[in-house]
Amino acid sequence: MAKEKIVLAYSGGLDTSVILKWLKETYDAEIIAFTADIGQKDELDGLEEKALATGASKVYIDDLRAEFAKDFIYPMFQAGTLYEGQYLLGTSIARPLIAKRMVDIARAEGATAIAHGATGKGNDQVRFELTAAALAPEIGVIAPWRLEAFREQFPGRAEMIAYAEKHGIPVTASAAKPYSTDRNLLHISFESGMLEDPWFDPSAEENEDMYVLSVSPERAPDQAEYVELTFEQGDCVALNGEAMNPLEVMERLNDLGGKHGIGRVDMVENRFVGMKSRGVYETPGGTILFTAHRKMESLTMDREVMHLRDSLIAKYSQLVYNGFWFAPERIALQALVTESQKNVSGVVRLKLYKGNVIGAGVKSPVSLYNPDIATMEADPSQAYDQGDATGFIRLNALRLKVSSGVEQSKN
Amino acid sequence: MAKEKIVLAYSGGLDTSVILKWLKETYDAEIIAFTADIGQKDELDGLEEKALATGASKVYIDDLRAEFAKDFIYPMFQAGTLYEGQYLLGTSIARPLIAKRMVDIARAEGATAIAHGATGKGNDQVRFELTAAALAPEIGVIAPWRLEAFREQFPGRAEMIAYAEKHGIPVTASAAKPYSTDRNLLHISFESGMLEDPWFDPSAEENEDMYVLSVSPERAPDQAEYVELTFEQGDCVALNGEAMNPLEVMERLNDLGGKHGIGRVDMVENRFVGMKSRGVYETPGGTILFTAHRKMESLTMDREVMHLRDSLIAKYSQLVYNGFWFAPERIALQALVTESQKNVSGVVRLKLYKGNVIGAGVKSPVSLYNPDIATMEADPSQAYDQGDATGFIRLNALRLKVSSGVEQSKN
Amino acid sequence: MAKEKIVLAYSGGLDTSVILKWLKETYDAEIIAFTADIGQKDELDGLEEKALATGASKVYIDDLRAEFAKDFIYPMFQAGTLYEGQYLLGTSIARPLIAKRMVDIARAEGATAIAHGATGKGNDQVRFELTAAALAPEIGVIAPWRLEAFREQFPGRAEMIAYAEKHGIPVTASAAKPYSTDRNLLHISFESGMLEDPWFDPSAEENEDMYVLSVSPERAPDQAEYVELTFEQGDCVALNGEAMNPLEVMERLNDLGGKHGIGRVDMVENRFVGMKSRGVYETPGGTILFTAHRKMESLTMDREVMHLRDSLIAKYSQLVYNGFWFAPERIALQALVTESQKNVSGVVRLKLYKGNVIGAGVKSPVSLYNPDIATMEADPSQAYDQGDATGFIRLNALRLKVSSGVEQSKN
Amino acid sequence: MAKEKIVLAYSGGLDTSVILKWLKETYDAEIIAFTADIGQKDELDGLEEKALATGASKVYIDDLRAEFAKDFIYPMFQAGTLYEGQYLLGTSIARPLIAKRMVDIARAEGATAIAHGATGKGNDQVRFELTAAALAPEIGVIAPWRLEAFREQFPGRAEMIAYAEKHGIPVTASAAKPYSTDRNLLHISFESGMLEDPWFDPSAEENEDMYVLSVSPERAPDQAEYVELTFEQGDCVALNGEAMNPLEVMERLNDLGGKHGIGRVDMVENRFVGMKSRGVYETPGGTILFTAHRKMESLTMDREVMHLRDSLIAKYSQLVYNGFWFAPERIALQALVTESQKNVSGVVRLKLYKGNVIGAGVKSPVSLYNPDIATMEADPSQAYDQGDATGFIRLNALRLKVSSGVEQSKN
């Protein structure tokens, strides 16, 4: 009889290597190793061989970068998403894509479960598993770090190394960093270690070697650089006039932002699993895109549409952060967001300088800004009669006057 | 019989000088000139004499700066207010205070109306008049610029100068600037003129002389500077450990922000009267305070309280922008906001550098961040059992699974 | 040279007859009379002749009932709309349709303006004119009741009758009712007159002759009647198993509701123009449809989608009430609403009895309710492990415990 | 050494009797039995003896009805709470009170844990335990039905009866009802059994004996009855002019509503633990109070305050339903709600008739409704100039016109 199959999210590092072997032993199953290239720039060479050597029956290494940019990052940026006023959701938005591909593979391979190496304290486990639930409820999930047997077998790193050595798993000796990172096309995150003290200052010069995607503002060029982003219906489709697909846009903006010290965030955030944690992020390209998008909207988006959409940013951000990307409520919100972007087209010029993303002009063929109306000079369009404001104010004031009269009558 | 009295918001400039005289003539009334010191740093010397010389029967010059900081700026910053994602509402928040003082004077003097020189196209007229309606519905409002007779008499600046000369109104010959400004303790705004073209780049070096409160990031010191803000229940009560009242905090932060090129915003915004307009703002101290406040909250505010409050920022901002400060819905929202700040106490350390406000640590005696829980190391507090996450995820996933099953059954 | 043309919303009553003649004289224009049949059941016979006799150059009498039901009532009911918790928006939702048809005619006829007989105190003027602005900003609007000249010429009904007689306008002598009404396919409204006293009780037996579409609960049959509504994607498509178009559904439900004393509402409401007013409504079919729709959703709509949509009902209702049907923010909200209805399909059984609409069962091929999961008996589906609830609760409780601990440490 | 103490929510029924004994054996602890009188009208006589006979070391039977009405029901009704558009939250709002009293007793007694007999599938376990977490994080919770050992020992009712007999626990032979109920001062709920089929019609005459608090509309008196409710700041303080405390109000309204067939609801609802379930409720007094409160608000509440509050009802309801009564976000929302009720005072007259709660007039000394303004007759107050509406509409239309112009330019 054929063995059961399990699809494992595999990175080639110690944890997922050990898990690969452990799953194979524990479940007596075929393990299909899966690695998504979402722009983490890890060394993917040799990964297939390593997985096979560790015991995988099959290996998938898929380049999902273009899909990541087009179908995940771009729709999210249309919404103006910013979790708790600070975080551009670089890790959160990648998880649903990875999990989606995993269940696709599981189905294609006839696997009964997917497995991942995320811990039981973090958000990623939730994001992986909610995605799997939404897309393939019939497929099981194995999260070894949440299994008591696994945690007892591997109380620390030493036991994992011993296990790896015993089973001939090749372990790369890497200089242990005093923090953990997660990188993709949108950002890199840092947490744990010294960062667990919220009074610790990661912006201090002595911590500069932690950063990967950007120089510090202090080390950025003394010369500002201008960039123009062209938007169509809320999506950036060209840089400096050159048409690009979403992946190309993100890569180019990352280069630009990183060069100019843009997009570092240091924050305490609220995890879905109930605790606060401290994270540091570099999101160089995303920060430029976020700023440009708002400026494009400011010229082309109707006031009430903007205020309505803005009132839903907290909700949308929370959904993405918590892993509900494929949930029906996120999809319903996206319908509103997409509709709101119908007219968000034009060009934004930005000035990049030592950490700053500075607006330097915006224009659009479908601009809703009419200087003839707004001008303090005579209005050539005759669209606005100052006398109209009297009635406007008086009717807006009416309920306030009535309330005030009632209040006064109480005294 | 005693003449009617009108209280005029008077600045000593050409417009309100002409209006003072015109009101006196047109309404055969006593004009009481009122000037609020809200930190505009205009020359207030000689203003009383000038008003009297122009025909005022009485003059009030009131220092409202402390009240402005304490009762208007501070409560608004508790709410995390940011209009359309960009504007810190520096002009908007000052208007209710000015109008409140005007109706107080009107009542004390037995005046029947207040008058102002705001145009019929802007937001300020609305803010003044909604405040008056909410606080003193029995008092009338005269807005000469919305009166056809006035606009016909003064189609341009030339007619105003002629009128002033004819009536012996002293007019200061000022070099006309190609834009208009409004300054107070929180910010200075620029609009009109060259700024009406949204493609015009005010950040270009050649426009540097427009700015008043800040140097450009380029001209800011090469050396970063640290500052610590101490918060109690959402309000900043000390800088670098030195206790200060709100006014002192704002002044000190303005100095710091201005020195380091912080707080410039260039945006297209949506006015309440229905049009878009372009504004440039310098809000040096407010930008530092805004950033610090969010960071203080990130450590001390409950997650769900933050998400709820965040979902209401767009609404609160809109109310302040539109002039509904004294409206019952703003007061109801404030009750929620004030309650949300009960635990927002501690110290935020910031690094100021060439336009950047960089988090450099946060701490609090009432921190809700517990590194013992969040740590990836063994949890000394035993507050978190990783196995709990399994049930948490499974129940969060349940409705997604059921929905997904139904979807699949459709195919 | 050809005369200017004006399209007038014409009912054949005294007001719009006088306005027709007055417009023709005052503007020296051709008046095109337009009457929409939206189910008001007025006598439309002879209307064309009357309009022509009064001076109209052309007459349109258009049956818009099917469009009203399909494109206005149905999308609105998908949203679960209820203004201020009570009003099903029967008048509000009709106005955009009428105004849309008017500007269509104006364009087809080359007219430069539309005119209506709505007063300056009500909501209808706003709804007509916002629709015109959104669909045809180039077309002018004439609202005689807001023109001082018109109001001075016609200070009361007597002057209008005299004017009509003088100009040979046929006036039907109708017994004046001490209130005004507005009727269409969705409802009939009553306001003014005796109803202006909010303590007046319109439900008292002696006022029974005011009502048009329904008997009182007291007079309704002693025998309950069952009806089954079939929904597809949020829309009712069949009654008692018989397929019907939206117009047929509304007419049939009106008959049923009216027979059983269903759908009367008596309320004080807040007009957009700033005042409160008192209205009484009969919405027999709409009340049945509203109830059925919610019950259909309860079985088939995802929890979080419902809660999100519910949080937007106040906003959506406000937009419809205020006349912003064709505004981009209503259209954006509708995108969300439509998406939310994708799965709202099935059958609802209701029992109608003396004013009550009582749920009597609901079923669906895409039900999200799984009694195997919910049951207190053993769960045959194994989809729910009671032990999961422990982790679920513990992680939901975590932030509360941390907050509570901090609170206790303060004491 | 003293034994550990556990406070058990005890009803005297089979489940909690078995649990009492089981806890005592399993944990070798003293069991303190606690029964809250929240209006369930169960036989409380003999309960103390029974608990002691079953093995309790101490028994608390506390009358919490007045506190329930005053501090839980009343604040919730101020918010206009209605879960998923239908449910008045009768069970949900009682749980936090019971759990609060349990932790108070636990602290007074030095107990280390509380225990309850709620199942692992329902909402009540969550509500109990979130309350305990928020009020007393140091106290443990034991939920036997979520413990595998307990569920294995008691797979069905037979094993529980056998256990009871073996341990001499007195079991009242009650005719098993084919559904479960929960009753308190606000309502009684029914679920399970035959109700699990959502197509089952509980309103059919043959099911009439299920109901407890009300007759069916069909069996209600043929004669309508009027009642007047007096409100002060959102709370009902008198009925028919007679001052009453909240408990008296609820009891009297329950009598009235029950007599007239008011307040039955049959719905499918979404549980916090992720599933839909079907519930039938009788909430006679609450339904009257809910209707009266909205009508009182309609006369006295500012428009924008109402719309803001209404937009938060879904959130507030969700919080109560899910058990977050003592969570900081509910408390923050309550601050807004309480502020919104400052002016909600006056008298509402209602007509009760066969299931209907019909508005029959409303009045208030602080009414915001001014018939002089709203009237279609000449306005004696001169507060409203119809001409003002022109400017009001034109400025509201401005953005729509600009948008429309841009749309047309695209074609």
PDB file of N, CA and C in Angstrom, chain C residues 52-112:
ATOM      1  N   LEU C  52     -50.716  69.056 -21.369  1.00  0.00           N
ATOM      2  CA  LEU C  52     -50.716  69.842 -22.603  1.00  0.00           C
ATOM      3  C   LEU C  52     -51.621  71.059 -22.447  1.00  0.00           C
ATOM      4  N   ALA C  53     -52.787  70.855 -21.818  1.00  0.00           N
ATOM      5  CA  ALA C  53     -53.712  71.969 -21.633  1.00  0.00           C
ATOM      6  C   ALA C  53     -53.106  73.050 -20.748  1.00  0.00           C
ATOM      7  N   THR C  54     -52.250  72.618 -19.813  1.00  0.00           N
ATOM      8  CA  THR C  54     -51.632  73.595 -18.916  1.00  0.00           C
ATOM      9  C   THR C  54     -50.470  74.316 -19.600  1.00  0.00           C
ATOM     10  N   GLY C  55     -50.032  73.778 -20.727  1.00  0.00           N
ATOM     11  CA  GLY C  55     -48.996  74.510 -21.466  1.00  0.00           C
ATOM     12  C   GLY C  55     -47.751  73.715 -21.775  1.00  0.00           C
ATOM     13  N   ALA C  56     -47.722  72.436 -21.421  1.00  0.00           N
ATOM     14  CA  ALA C  56     -46.542  71.633 -21.726  1.00  0.00           C
ATOM     15  C   ALA C  56     -46.390  71.474 -23.229  1.00  0.00           C
ATOM     16  N   SER C  57     -45.148  71.482 -23.688  1.00  0.00           N
ATOM     17  CA  SER C  57     -44.918  71.285 -25.117  1.00  0.00           C
ATOM     18  C   SER C  57     -44.846  69.795 -25.451  1.00  0.00           C
ATOM     19  N   LYS C  58     -44.575  69.007 -24.450  1.00  0.00           N
ATOM     20  CA  LYS C  58     -44.431  67.574 -24.650  1.00  0.00           C
ATOM     21  C   LYS C  58     -44.632  66.879 -23.302  1.00  0.00           C
ATOM     22  N   VAL C  59     -45.058  65.636 -23.359  1.00  0.00           N
ATOM     23  CA  VAL C  59     -45.337  64.931 -22.104  1.00  0.00           C
ATOM     24  C   VAL C  59     -44.730  63.533 -22.145  1.00  0.00           C
ATOM     25  N   TYR C  60     -44.037  63.170 -21.096  1.00  0.00           N
ATOM     26  CA  TYR C  60     -43.545  61.802 -20.923  1.00  0.00           C
ATOM     27  C   TYR C  60     -44.235  61.168 -19.724  1.00  0.00           C
ATOM     28  N   ILE C  61     -44.830  60.017 -19.939  1.00  0.00           N
ATOM     29  CA  ILE C  61     -45.366  59.254 -18.801  1.00  0.00           C
ATOM     30  C   ILE C  61     -44.740  57.873 -18.890  1.00  0.00           C
ATOM     31  N   ASP C  62     -43.779  57.615 -18.023  1.00  0.00           N
ATOM     32  CA  ASP C  62     -42.956  56.407 -18.173  1.00  0.00           C
ATOM     33  C   ASP C  62     -43.197  55.423 -17.030  1.00  0.00           C
ATOM     34  N   ASP C  63     -43.372  54.201 -17.387  1.00  0.00           N
ATOM     35  CA  ASP C  63     -43.536  53.151 -16.381  1.00  0.00           C
ATOM     36  C   ASP C  63     -42.153  52.660 -15.939  1.00  0.00           C
ATOM     37  N   LEU C  64     -41.741  53.063 -14.770  1.00  0.00           N
ATOM     38  CA  LEU C  64     -40.402  52.709 -14.272  1.00  0.00           C
ATOM     39  C   LEU C  64     -40.472  51.652 -13.174  1.00  0.00           C
ATOM     40  N   ARG C  65     -41.593  51.039 -13.019  1.00  0.00           N
ATOM     41  CA  ARG C  65     -41.776  50.142 -11.879  1.00  0.00           C
ATOM     42  C   ARG C  65     -40.825  48.949 -11.877  1.00  0.00           C
ATOM     43  N   ALA C  66     -40.647  48.350 -13.026  1.00  0.00           N
ATOM     44  CA  ALA C  66     -39.779  47.169 -13.077  1.00  0.00           C
ATOM     45  C   ALA C  66     -38.322  47.557 -12.766  1.00  0.00           C
ATOM     46  N   GLU C  67     -37.883  48.680 -13.332  1.00  0.00           N
ATOM     47  CA  GLU C  67     -36.530  49.163 -13.057  1.00  0.00           C
ATOM     48  C   GLU C  67     -36.376  49.538 -11.582  1.00  0.00           C
ATOM     49  N   PHE C  68     -37.410  50.138 -11.044  1.00  0.00           N
ATOM     50  CA  PHE C  68     -37.389  50.531  -9.631  1.00  0.00           C
ATOM     51  C   PHE C  68     -37.159  49.308  -8.740  1.00  0.00           C
ATOM     52  N   ALA C  69     -37.904  48.257  -8.997  1.00  0.00           N
ATOM     53  CA  ALA C  69     -37.791  47.050  -8.170  1.00  0.00           C
ATOM     54  C   ALA C  69     -36.424  46.394  -8.349  1.00  0.00           C
ATOM     55  N   LYS C  70     -35.997  46.269  -9.595  1.00  0.00           N
ATOM     56  CA  LYS C  70     -34.810  45.479  -9.900  1.00  0.00           C
ATOM     57  C   LYS C  70     -33.501  46.204  -9.578  1.00  0.00           C
ATOM     58  N   ASP C  71     -33.416  47.462  -9.953  1.00  0.00           N
ATOM     59  CA  ASP C  71     -32.126  48.150  -9.862  1.00  0.00           C
ATOM     60  C   ASP C  71     -31.993  49.063  -8.656  1.00  0.00           C
ATOM     61  N   PHE C  72     -33.083  49.257  -7.931  1.00  0.00           N
ATOM     62  CA  PHE C  72     -33.017  50.159  -6.787  1.00  0.00           C
ATOM     63  C   PHE C  72     -33.433  49.444  -5.494  1.00  0.00           C
ATOM     64  N   ILE C  73     -34.666  48.938  -5.487  1.00  0.00           N
ATOM     65  CA  ILE C  73     -35.128  48.288  -4.252  1.00  0.00           C
ATOM     66  C   ILE C  73     -34.275  47.056  -3.924  1.00  0.00           C
ATOM     67  N   TYR C  74     -34.048  46.208  -4.916  1.00  0.00           N
ATOM     68  CA  TYR C  74     -33.341  44.953  -4.640  1.00  0.00           C
ATOM     69  C   TYR C  74     -31.897  45.166  -4.161  1.00  0.00           C
ATOM     70  N   PRO C  75     -31.101  45.959  -4.846  1.00  0.00           N
ATOM     71  CA  PRO C  75     -29.732  46.179  -4.334  1.00  0.00           C
ATOM     72  C   PRO C  75     -29.726  46.770  -2.920  1.00  0.00           C
ATOM     73  N   MET C  76     -30.682  47.665  -2.650  1.00  0.00           N
ATOM     74  CA  MET C  76     -30.733  48.267  -1.323  1.00  0.00           C
ATOM     75  C   MET C  76     -31.083  47.227  -0.257  1.00  0.00           C
ATOM     76  N   PHE C  77     -32.008  46.351  -0.566  1.00  0.00           N
ATOM     77  CA  PHE C  77     -32.374  45.331   0.422  1.00  0.00           C
ATOM     78  C   PHE C  77     -31.246  44.331   0.648  1.00  0.00           C
ATOM     79  N   GLN C  78     -30.394  44.147  -0.324  1.00  0.00           N
ATOM     80  CA  GLN C  78     -29.215  43.295  -0.098  1.00  0.00           C
ATOM     81  C   GLN C  78     -28.372  43.825   1.064  1.00  0.00           C
ATOM     82  N   ALA C  79     -28.393  45.141   1.215  1.00  0.00           N
ATOM     83  CA  ALA C  79     -27.554  45.756   2.250  1.00  0.00           C
ATOM     84  C   ALA C  79     -28.172  45.696   3.638  1.00  0.00           C
ATOM     85  N   GLY C  80     -29.409  45.247   3.737  1.00  0.00           N
ATOM     86  CA  GLY C  80     -30.052  45.216   5.053  1.00  0.00           C
ATOM     87  C   GLY C  80     -30.348  46.600   5.594  1.00  0.00           C
ATOM     88  N   THR C  81     -30.609  47.505   4.674  1.00  0.00           N
ATOM     89  CA  THR C  81     -30.729  48.929   5.000  1.00  0.00           C
ATOM     90  C   THR C  81     -31.908  49.229   5.920  1.00  0.00           C
ATOM     91  N   LEU C  82     -31.662  50.042   6.922  1.00  0.00           N
ATOM     92  CA  LEU C  82     -32.714  50.473   7.846  1.00  0.00           C
ATOM     93  C   LEU C  82     -32.255  51.797   8.442  1.00  0.00           C
ATOM     94  N   TYR C  83     -32.852  52.880   8.005  1.00  0.00           N
ATOM     95  CA  TYR C  83     -32.405  54.195   8.453  1.00  0.00           C
ATOM     96  C   TYR C  83     -32.815  54.439   9.901  1.00  0.00           C
ATOM     97  N   GLU C  84     -31.837  54.750  10.700  1.00  0.00           N
ATOM     98  CA  GLU C  84     -32.065  55.040  12.117  1.00  0.00           C
ATOM     99  C   GLU C  84     -32.859  53.925  12.808  1.00  0.00           C
ATOM    100  N   GLY C  85     -32.562  52.708  12.378  1.00  0.00           N
ATOM    101  CA  GLY C  85     -33.134  51.548  13.040  1.00  0.00           C
ATOM    102  C   GLY C  85     -34.598  51.295  12.768  1.00  0.00           C
ATOM    103  N   GLN C  86     -35.225  52.113  11.874  1.00  0.00           N
ATOM    104  CA  GLN C  86     -36.665  51.976  11.731  1.00  0.00           C
ATOM    105  C   GLN C  86     -37.190  52.100  10.297  1.00  0.00           C
ATOM    106  N   TYR C  87     -36.547  52.920   9.484  1.00  0.00           N
ATOM    107  CA  TYR C  87     -37.175  53.329   8.226  1.00  0.00           C
ATOM    108  C   TYR C  87     -36.579  52.567   7.034  1.00  0.00           C
ATOM    109  N   LEU C  88     -37.446  51.984   6.235  1.00  0.00           N
ATOM    110  CA  LEU C  88     -37.006  51.169   5.100  1.00  0.00           C
ATOM    111  C   LEU C  88     -36.756  51.989   3.832  1.00  0.00           C
ATOM    112  N   LEU C  89     -36.782  53.316   3.940  1.00  0.00           N
ATOM    113  CA  LEU C  89     -36.291  54.212   2.885  1.00  0.00           C
ATOM    114  C   LEU C  89     -37.130  54.187   1.609  1.00  0.00           C
ATOM    115  N   GLY C  90     -38.417  53.988   1.786  1.00  0.00           N
ATOM    116  CA  GLY C  90     -39.301  53.900   0.626  1.00  0.00           C
ATOM    117  C   GLY C  90     -39.314  55.122  -0.272  1.00  0.00           C
ATOM    118  N   THR C  91     -39.322  56.307   0.308  1.00  0.00           N
ATOM    119  CA  THR C  91     -39.289  57.512  -0.526  1.00  0.00           C
ATOM    120  C   THR C  91     -37.885  57.763  -1.061  1.00  0.00           C
ATOM    121  N   SER C  92     -36.910  57.609  -0.182  1.00  0.00           N
ATOM    122  CA  SER C  92     -35.523  57.946  -0.530  1.00  0.00           C
ATOM    123  C   SER C  92     -35.051  57.212  -1.773  1.00  0.00           C
ATOM    124  N   ILE C  93     -35.379  55.927  -1.854  1.00  0.00           N
ATOM    125  CA  ILE C  93     -34.807  55.103  -2.917  1.00  0.00           C
ATOM    126  C   ILE C  93     -35.474  55.386  -4.272  1.00  0.00           C
ATOM    127  N   ALA C  94     -36.638  56.014  -4.244  1.00  0.00           N
ATOM    128  CA  ALA C  94     -37.321  56.300  -5.511  1.00  0.00           C
ATOM    129  C   ALA C  94     -36.771  57.543  -6.200  1.00  0.00           C
ATOM    130  N   ARG C  95     -36.264  58.480  -5.420  1.00  0.00           N
ATOM    131  CA  ARG C  95     -35.871  59.771  -5.994  1.00  0.00           C
ATOM    132  C   ARG C  95     -34.750  59.677  -7.019  1.00  0.00           C
ATOM    133  N   PRO C  96     -33.696  58.895  -6.750  1.00  0.00           N
ATOM    134  CA  PRO C  96     -32.619  58.823  -7.750  1.00  0.00           C
ATOM    135  C   PRO C  96     -33.108  58.286  -9.093  1.00  0.00           C
ATOM    136  N   LEU C  97     -34.057  57.360  -9.039  1.00  0.00           N
ATOM    137  CA  LEU C  97     -34.571  56.813 -10.291  1.00  0.00           C
ATOM    138  C   LEU C  97     -35.300  57.885 -11.089  1.00  0.00           C
ATOM    139  N   ILE C  98     -36.158  58.629 -10.411  1.00  0.00           N
ATOM    140  CA  ILE C  98     -36.908  59.689 -11.103  1.00  0.00           C
ATOM    141  C   ILE C  98     -35.953  60.720 -11.697  1.00  0.00           C
ATOM    142  N   ALA C  99     -34.980  61.122 -10.898  1.00  0.00           N
ATOM    143  CA  ALA C  99     -34.053  62.147 -11.380  1.00  0.00           C
ATOM    144  C   ALA C  99     -33.199  61.623 -12.525  1.00  0.00           C
ATOM    145  N   LYS C 100     -32.834  60.355 -12.438  1.00  0.00           N
ATOM    146  CA  LYS C 100     -32.049  59.769 -13.526  1.00  0.00           C
ATOM    147  C   LYS C 100     -32.829  59.817 -14.846  1.00  0.00           C
ATOM    148  N   ARG C 101     -34.099  59.465 -14.765  1.00  0.00           N
ATOM    149  CA  ARG C 101     -34.905  59.481 -15.984  1.00  0.00           C
ATOM    150  C   ARG C 101     -35.073  60.912 -16.482  1.00  0.00           C
ATOM    151  N   MET C 102     -35.180  61.858 -15.570  1.00  0.00           N
ATOM    152  CA  MET C 102     -35.333  63.258 -15.980  1.00  0.00           C
ATOM    153  C   MET C 102     -34.114  63.757 -16.752  1.00  0.00           C
ATOM    154  N   VAL C 103     -32.926  63.431 -16.257  1.00  0.00           N
ATOM    155  CA  VAL C 103     -31.752  63.924 -16.986  1.00  0.00           C
ATOM    156  C   VAL C 103     -31.588  63.158 -18.301  1.00  0.00           C
ATOM    157  N   ASP C 104     -32.044  61.921 -18.331  1.00  0.00           N
ATOM    158  CA  ASP C 104     -32.021  61.199 -19.614  1.00  0.00           C
ATOM    159  C   ASP C 104     -32.907  61.920 -20.642  1.00  0.00           C
ATOM    160  N   ILE C 105     -34.089  62.281 -20.188  1.00  0.00           N
ATOM    161  CA  ILE C 105     -35.007  62.997 -21.082  1.00  0.00           C
ATOM    162  C   ILE C 105     -34.433  64.365 -21.460  1.00  0.00           C
ATOM    163  N   ALA C 106     -33.871  65.023 -20.460  1.00  0.00           N
ATOM    164  CA  ALA C 106     -33.304  66.351 -20.731  1.00  0.00           C
ATOM    165  C   ALA C 106     -32.236  66.262 -21.815  1.00  0.00           C
ATOM    166  N   ARG C 107     -31.400  65.253 -21.704  1.00  0.00           N
ATOM    167  CA  ARG C 107     -30.358  65.100 -22.721  1.00  0.00           C
ATOM    168  C   ARG C 107     -30.958  64.765 -24.086  1.00  0.00           C
ATOM    169  N   ALA C 108     -31.934  63.852 -24.068  1.00  0.00           N
ATOM    170  CA  ALA C 108     -32.543  63.461 -25.346  1.00  0.00           C
ATOM    171  C   ALA C 108     -33.239  64.637 -26.009  1.00  0.00           C
ATOM    172  N   GLU C 109     -33.803  65.495 -25.174  1.00  0.00           N
ATOM    173  CA  GLU C 109     -34.569  66.628 -25.701  1.00  0.00           C
ATOM    174  C   GLU C 109     -33.723  67.884 -25.877  1.00  0.00           C
ATOM    175  N   GLY C 110     -32.504  67.834 -25.426  1.00  0.00           N
ATOM    176  CA  GLY C 110     -31.685  69.048 -25.485  1.00  0.00           C
ATOM    177  C   GLY C 110     -32.121  70.116 -24.505  1.00  0.00           C
ATOM    178  N   ALA C 111     -32.707  69.698 -23.412  1.00  0.00           N
ATOM    179  CA  ALA C 111     -33.129  70.660 -22.389  1.00  0.00           C
ATOM    180  C   ALA C 111     -31.916  71.115 -21.580  1.00  0.00           C
ATOM    181  N   THR C 112     -31.996  72.310 -21.043  1.00  0.00           N
ATOM    182  CA  THR C 112     -30.873  72.856 -20.275  1.00  0.00           C
ATOM    183  C   THR C 112     -31.068  72.728 -18.770  1.00  0.00           C
TER     184      THR C 112
END
